[in-house]
PDB file of C-alpha atoms in Angstrom:
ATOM      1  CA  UNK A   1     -11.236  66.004  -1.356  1.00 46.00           C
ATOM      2  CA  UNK A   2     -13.897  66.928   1.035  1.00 49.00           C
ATOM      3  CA  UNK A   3     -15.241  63.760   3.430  1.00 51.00           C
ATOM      4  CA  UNK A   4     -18.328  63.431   5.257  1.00 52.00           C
ATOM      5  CA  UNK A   5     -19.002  62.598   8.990  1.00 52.00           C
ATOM      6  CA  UNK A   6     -21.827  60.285   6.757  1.00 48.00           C
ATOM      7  CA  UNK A   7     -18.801  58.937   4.229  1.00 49.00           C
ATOM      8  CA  UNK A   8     -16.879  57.754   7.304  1.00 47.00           C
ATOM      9  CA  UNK A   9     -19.187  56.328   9.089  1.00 48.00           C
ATOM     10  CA  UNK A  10     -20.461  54.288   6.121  1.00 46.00           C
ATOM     11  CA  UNK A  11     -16.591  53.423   5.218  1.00 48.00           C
ATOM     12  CA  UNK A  12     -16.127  52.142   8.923  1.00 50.00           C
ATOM     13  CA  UNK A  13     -19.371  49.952   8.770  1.00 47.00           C
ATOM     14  CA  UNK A  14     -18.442  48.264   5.835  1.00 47.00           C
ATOM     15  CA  UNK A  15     -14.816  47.496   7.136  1.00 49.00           C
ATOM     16  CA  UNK A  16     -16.451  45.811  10.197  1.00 49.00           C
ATOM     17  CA  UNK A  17     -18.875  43.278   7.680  1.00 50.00           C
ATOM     18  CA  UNK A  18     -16.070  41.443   6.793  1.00 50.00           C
ATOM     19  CA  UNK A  19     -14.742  40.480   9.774  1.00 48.00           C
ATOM     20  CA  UNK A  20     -17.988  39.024  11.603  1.00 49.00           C
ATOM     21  CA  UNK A  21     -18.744  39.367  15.375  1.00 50.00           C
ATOM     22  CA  UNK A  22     -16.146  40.118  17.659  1.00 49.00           C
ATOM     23  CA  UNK A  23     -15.837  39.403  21.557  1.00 51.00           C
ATOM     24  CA  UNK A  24     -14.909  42.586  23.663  1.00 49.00           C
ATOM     25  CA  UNK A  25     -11.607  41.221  24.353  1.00 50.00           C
ATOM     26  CA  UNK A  26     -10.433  40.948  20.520  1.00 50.00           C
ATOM     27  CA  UNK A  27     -11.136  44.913  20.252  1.00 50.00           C
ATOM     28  CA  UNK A  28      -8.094  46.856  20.703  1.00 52.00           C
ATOM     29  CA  UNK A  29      -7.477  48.667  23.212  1.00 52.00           C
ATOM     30  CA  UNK A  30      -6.658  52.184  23.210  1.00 52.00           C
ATOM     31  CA  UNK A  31      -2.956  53.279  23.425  1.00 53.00           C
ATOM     32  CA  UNK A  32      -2.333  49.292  22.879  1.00 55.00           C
ATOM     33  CA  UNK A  33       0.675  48.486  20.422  1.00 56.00           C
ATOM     34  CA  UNK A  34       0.106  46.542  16.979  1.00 59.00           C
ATOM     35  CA  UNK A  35      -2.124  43.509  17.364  1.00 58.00           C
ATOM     36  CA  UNK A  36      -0.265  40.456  15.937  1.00 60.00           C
ATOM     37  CA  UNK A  37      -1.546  38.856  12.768  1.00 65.00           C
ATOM     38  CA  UNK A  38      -3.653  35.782  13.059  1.00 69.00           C
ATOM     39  CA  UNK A  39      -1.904  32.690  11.219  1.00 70.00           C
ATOM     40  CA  UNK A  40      -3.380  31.767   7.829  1.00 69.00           C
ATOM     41  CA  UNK A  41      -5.190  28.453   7.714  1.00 69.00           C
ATOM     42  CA  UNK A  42      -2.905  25.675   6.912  1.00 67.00           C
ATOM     43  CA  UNK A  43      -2.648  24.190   3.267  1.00 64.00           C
ATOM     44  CA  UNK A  44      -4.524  21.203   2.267  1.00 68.00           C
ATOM     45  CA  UNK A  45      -2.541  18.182   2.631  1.00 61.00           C
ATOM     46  CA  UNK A  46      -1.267  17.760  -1.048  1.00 64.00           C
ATOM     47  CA  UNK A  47      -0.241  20.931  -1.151  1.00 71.00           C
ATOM     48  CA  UNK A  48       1.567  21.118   2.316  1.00 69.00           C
ATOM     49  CA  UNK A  49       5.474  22.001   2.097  1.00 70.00           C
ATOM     50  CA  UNK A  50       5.822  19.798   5.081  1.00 69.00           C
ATOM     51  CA  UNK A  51       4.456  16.933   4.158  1.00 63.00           C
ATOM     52  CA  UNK A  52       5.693  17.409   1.153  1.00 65.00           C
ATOM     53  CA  UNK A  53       9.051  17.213   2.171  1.00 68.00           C
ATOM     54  CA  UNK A  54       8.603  13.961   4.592  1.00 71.00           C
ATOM     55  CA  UNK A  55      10.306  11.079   3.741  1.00 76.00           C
ATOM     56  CA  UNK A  56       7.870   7.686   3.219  1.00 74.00           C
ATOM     57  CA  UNK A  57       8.677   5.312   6.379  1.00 76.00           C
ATOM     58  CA  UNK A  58       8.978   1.647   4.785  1.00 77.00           C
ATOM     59  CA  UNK A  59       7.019  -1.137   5.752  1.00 83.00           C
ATOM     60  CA  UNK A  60       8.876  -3.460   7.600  1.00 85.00           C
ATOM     61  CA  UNK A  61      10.182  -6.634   5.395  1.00 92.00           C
ATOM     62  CA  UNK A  62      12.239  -9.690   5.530  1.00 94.00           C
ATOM     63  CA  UNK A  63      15.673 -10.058   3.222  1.00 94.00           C
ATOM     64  CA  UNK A  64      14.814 -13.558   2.988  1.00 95.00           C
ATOM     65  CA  UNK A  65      13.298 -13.314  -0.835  1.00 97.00           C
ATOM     66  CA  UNK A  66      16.386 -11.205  -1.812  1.00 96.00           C
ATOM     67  CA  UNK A  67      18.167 -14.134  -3.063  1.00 96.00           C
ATOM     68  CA  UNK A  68      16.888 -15.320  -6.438  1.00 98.00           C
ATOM     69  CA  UNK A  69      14.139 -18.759  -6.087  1.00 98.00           C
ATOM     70  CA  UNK A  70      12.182 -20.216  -8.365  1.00 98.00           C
ATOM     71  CA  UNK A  71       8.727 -21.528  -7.084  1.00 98.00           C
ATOM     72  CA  UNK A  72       6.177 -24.069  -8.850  1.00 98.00           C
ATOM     73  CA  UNK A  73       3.341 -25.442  -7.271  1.00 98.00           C
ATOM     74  CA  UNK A  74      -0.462 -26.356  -8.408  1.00 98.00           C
ATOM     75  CA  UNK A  75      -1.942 -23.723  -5.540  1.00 98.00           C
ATOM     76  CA  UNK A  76       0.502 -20.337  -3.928  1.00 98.00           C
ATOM     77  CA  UNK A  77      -0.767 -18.934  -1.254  1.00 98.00           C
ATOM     78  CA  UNK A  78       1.274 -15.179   0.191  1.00 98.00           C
ATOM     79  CA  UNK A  79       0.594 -13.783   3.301  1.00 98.00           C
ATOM     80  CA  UNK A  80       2.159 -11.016   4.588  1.00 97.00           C
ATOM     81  CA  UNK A  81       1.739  -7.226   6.036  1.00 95.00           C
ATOM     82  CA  UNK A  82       1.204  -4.034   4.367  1.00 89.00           C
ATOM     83  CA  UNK A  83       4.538  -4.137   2.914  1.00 90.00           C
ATOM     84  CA  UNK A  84       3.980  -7.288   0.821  1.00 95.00           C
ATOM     85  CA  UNK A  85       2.355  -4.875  -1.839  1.00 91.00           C
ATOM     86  CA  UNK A  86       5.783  -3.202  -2.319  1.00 93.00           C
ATOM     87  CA  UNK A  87       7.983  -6.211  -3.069  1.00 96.00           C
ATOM     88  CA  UNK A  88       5.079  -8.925  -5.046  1.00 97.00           C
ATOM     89  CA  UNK A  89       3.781  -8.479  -8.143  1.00 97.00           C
ATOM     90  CA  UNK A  90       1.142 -10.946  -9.957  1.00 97.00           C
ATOM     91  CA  UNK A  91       0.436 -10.726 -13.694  1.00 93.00           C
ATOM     92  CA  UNK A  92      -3.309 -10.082 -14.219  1.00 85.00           C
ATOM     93  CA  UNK A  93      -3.667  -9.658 -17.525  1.00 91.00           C
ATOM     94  CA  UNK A  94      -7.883  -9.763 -17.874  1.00 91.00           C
ATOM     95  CA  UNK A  95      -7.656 -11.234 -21.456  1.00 91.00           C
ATOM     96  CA  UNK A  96      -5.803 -14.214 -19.271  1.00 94.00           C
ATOM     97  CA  UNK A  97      -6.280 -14.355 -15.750  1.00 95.00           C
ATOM     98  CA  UNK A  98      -9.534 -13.918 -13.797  1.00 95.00           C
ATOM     99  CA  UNK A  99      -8.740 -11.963 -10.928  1.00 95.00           C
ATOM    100  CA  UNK A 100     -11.101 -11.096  -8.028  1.00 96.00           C
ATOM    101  CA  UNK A 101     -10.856  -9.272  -5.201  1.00 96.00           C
ATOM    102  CA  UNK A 102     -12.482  -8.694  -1.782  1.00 97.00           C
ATOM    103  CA  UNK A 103     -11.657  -7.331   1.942  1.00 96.00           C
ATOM    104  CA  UNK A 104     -12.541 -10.200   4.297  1.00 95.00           C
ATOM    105  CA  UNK A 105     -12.422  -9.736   8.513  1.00 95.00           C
ATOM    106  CA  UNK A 106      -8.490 -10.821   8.224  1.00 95.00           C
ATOM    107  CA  UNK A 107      -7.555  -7.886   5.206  1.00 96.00           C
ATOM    108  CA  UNK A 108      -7.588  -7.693   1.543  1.00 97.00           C
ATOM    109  CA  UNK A 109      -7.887 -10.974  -0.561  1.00 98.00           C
ATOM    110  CA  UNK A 110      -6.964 -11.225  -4.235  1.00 97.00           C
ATOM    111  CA  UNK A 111      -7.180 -14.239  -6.373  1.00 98.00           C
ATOM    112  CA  UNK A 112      -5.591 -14.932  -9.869  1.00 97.00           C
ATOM    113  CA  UNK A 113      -6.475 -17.946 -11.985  1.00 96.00           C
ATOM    114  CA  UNK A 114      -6.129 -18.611 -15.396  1.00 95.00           C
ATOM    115  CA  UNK A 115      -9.123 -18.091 -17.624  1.00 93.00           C
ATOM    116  CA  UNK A 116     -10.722 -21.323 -18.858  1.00 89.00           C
ATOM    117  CA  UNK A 117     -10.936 -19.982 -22.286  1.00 86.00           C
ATOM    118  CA  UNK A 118      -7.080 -18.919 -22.040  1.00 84.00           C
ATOM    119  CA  UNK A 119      -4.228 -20.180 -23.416  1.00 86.00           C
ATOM    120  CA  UNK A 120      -2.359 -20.096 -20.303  1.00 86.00           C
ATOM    121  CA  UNK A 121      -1.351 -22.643 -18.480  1.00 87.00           C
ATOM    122  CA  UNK A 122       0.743 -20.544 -15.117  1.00 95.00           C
ATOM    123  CA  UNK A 123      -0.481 -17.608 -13.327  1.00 97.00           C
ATOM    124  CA  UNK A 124       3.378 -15.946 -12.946  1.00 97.00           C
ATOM    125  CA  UNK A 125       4.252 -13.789 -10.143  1.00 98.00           C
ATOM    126  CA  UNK A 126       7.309 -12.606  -8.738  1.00 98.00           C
ATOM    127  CA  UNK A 127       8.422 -11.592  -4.649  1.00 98.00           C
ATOM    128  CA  UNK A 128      11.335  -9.922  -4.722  1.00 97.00           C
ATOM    129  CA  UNK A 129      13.654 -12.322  -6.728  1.00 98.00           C
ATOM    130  CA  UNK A 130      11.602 -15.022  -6.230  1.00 98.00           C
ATOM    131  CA  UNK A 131       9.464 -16.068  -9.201  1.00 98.00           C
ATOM    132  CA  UNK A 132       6.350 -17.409  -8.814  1.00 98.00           C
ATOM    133  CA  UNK A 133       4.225 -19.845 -11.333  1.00 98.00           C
ATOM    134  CA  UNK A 134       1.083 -21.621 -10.293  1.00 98.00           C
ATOM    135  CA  UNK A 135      -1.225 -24.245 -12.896  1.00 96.00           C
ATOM    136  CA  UNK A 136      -4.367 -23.341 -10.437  1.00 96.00           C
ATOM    137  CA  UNK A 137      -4.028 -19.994  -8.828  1.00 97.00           C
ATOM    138  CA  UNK A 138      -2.268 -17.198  -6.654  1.00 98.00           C
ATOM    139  CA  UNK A 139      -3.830 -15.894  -3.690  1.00 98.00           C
ATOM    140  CA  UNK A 140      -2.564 -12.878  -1.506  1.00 98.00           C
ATOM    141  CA  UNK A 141      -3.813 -11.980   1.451  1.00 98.00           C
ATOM    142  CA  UNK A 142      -2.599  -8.618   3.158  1.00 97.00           C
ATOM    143  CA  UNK A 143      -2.916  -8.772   6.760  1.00 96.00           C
ATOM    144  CA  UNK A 144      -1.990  -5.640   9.133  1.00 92.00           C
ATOM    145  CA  UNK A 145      -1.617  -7.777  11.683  1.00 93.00           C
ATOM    146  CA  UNK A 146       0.907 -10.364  10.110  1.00 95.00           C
ATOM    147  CA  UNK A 147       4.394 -10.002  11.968  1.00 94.00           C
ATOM    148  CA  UNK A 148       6.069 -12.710   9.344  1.00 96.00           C
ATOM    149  CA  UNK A 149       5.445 -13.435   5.362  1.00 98.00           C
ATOM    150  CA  UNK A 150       4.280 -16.624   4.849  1.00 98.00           C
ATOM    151  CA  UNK A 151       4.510 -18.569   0.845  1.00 98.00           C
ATOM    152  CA  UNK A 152       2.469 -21.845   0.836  1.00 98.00           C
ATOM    153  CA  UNK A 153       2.697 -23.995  -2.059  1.00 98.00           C
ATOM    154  CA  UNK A 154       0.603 -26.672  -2.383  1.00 98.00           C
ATOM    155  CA  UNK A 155       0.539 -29.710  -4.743  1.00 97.00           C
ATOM    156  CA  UNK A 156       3.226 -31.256  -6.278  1.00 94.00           C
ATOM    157  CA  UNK A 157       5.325 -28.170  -5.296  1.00 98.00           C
ATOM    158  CA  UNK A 158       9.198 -27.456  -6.264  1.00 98.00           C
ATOM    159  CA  UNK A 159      11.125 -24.703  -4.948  1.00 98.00           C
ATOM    160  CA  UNK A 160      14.715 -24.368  -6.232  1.00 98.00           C
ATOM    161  CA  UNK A 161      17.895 -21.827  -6.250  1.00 97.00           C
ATOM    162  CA  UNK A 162      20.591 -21.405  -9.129  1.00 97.00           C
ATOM    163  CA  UNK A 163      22.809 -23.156  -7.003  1.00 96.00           C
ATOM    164  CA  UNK A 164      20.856 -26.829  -6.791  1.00 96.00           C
ATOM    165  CA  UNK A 165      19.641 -26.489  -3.729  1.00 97.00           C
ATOM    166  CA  UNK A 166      16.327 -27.734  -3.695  1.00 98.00           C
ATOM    167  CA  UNK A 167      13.232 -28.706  -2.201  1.00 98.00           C
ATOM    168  CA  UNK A 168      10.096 -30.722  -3.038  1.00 98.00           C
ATOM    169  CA  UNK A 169       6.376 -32.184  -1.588  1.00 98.00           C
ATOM    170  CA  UNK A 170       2.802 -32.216  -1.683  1.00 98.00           C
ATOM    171  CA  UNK A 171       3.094 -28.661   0.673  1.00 98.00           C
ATOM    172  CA  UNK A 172       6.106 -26.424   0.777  1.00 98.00           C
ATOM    173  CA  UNK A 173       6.100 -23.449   3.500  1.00 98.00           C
ATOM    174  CA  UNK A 174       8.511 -20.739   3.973  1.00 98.00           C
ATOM    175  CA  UNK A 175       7.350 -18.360   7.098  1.00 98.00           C
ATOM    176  CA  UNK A 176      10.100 -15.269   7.328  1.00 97.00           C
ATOM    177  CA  UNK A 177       9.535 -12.620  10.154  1.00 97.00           C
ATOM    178  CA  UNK A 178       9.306  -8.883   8.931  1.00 95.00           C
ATOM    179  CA  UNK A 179      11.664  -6.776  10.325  1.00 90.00           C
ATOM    180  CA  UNK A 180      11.502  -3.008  11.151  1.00 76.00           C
ATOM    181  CA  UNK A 181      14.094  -1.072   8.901  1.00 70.00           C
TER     182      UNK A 181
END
């Protein structure tokens, strides 16, 4: 096949479109060696084998609601650090429970009360093995800065364990430092 001094000068402008400007010093050089390859750009982050493969770090947390509790107050209030969201859990049901929720300058509120037109009477929650049940509401707040989680019940509260041991009053407040793991 016969080529053209035209042909190849043609095929060598088009190979140089694709590649954009170049400075003077990423031009080979003659009698230089092979020029190493230029890394491809890294994957997005969901599809990146090394992140991927990293383990989650957990939150810190207290073992203190590890043993099993049973709390009953008119009004709960839980405090607590990022890691609250991995060990609480409070029904909200919307056929039930109104449930709002809003970020405020000290983190992320939510409140759960029964719906008026409900026929609830608790708003049931559980922290670890402790299980919650308030007659007017639950509130969570989930504060970064929180070092300790913090459980305030408040009227006519009752806090007991399977073995008797128990504990009553107008305001009941259990404040347990997080730990790193």
């Amino acid at each position: 096949m016969h080529q053209s001094p035209v042909g190849l000068v043609l095929l060598a402008l088009l190979a140089s479109c694709g590649g954009g400007p170049q400075k003077a010093s990423e031009f080979p050089s003659a009698g230089s060696g092979p020029q190493p390859q230029t890394e491809p750009a890294p994957a997005p982050l969901g599809q990146n084998p090394e992140y991927l493969a990293a383990e989650p770090v957990p939150s810190p947390w207290t073992q203190a609601f590890l043993q099993p509790a049973t709390l009953l107050a008119d009004r709960i209030r839980i405090e607590g650090p990022h890691g609250l969201l991995d060990h609480l859990v409070v029904r909200s049901d919307d056929e039930f429970f109104l449930r709002t929720a809003k970020t405020k300058p000290e983190g992320l509120l939510q409140v759960t009360r029964p719906r008026p037109s409900a026929d609830v009477e608790l708003v049931g929650g559980q922290l670890d093995r402790w299980q919650l049940s308030a007659f007017e509401e639950i509130t969570v707040l989930i504060n970064p800065a929180l070092q300790s989680v913090r459980v305030i019940a408040e009227g006519d509260a009752f806090w007991r364990t399977p073995d008797g041991t128990e504990k009553r009053g107008a305001r009941l407040a259990f404040d347990e430092p997080v730990q790193l793991p």
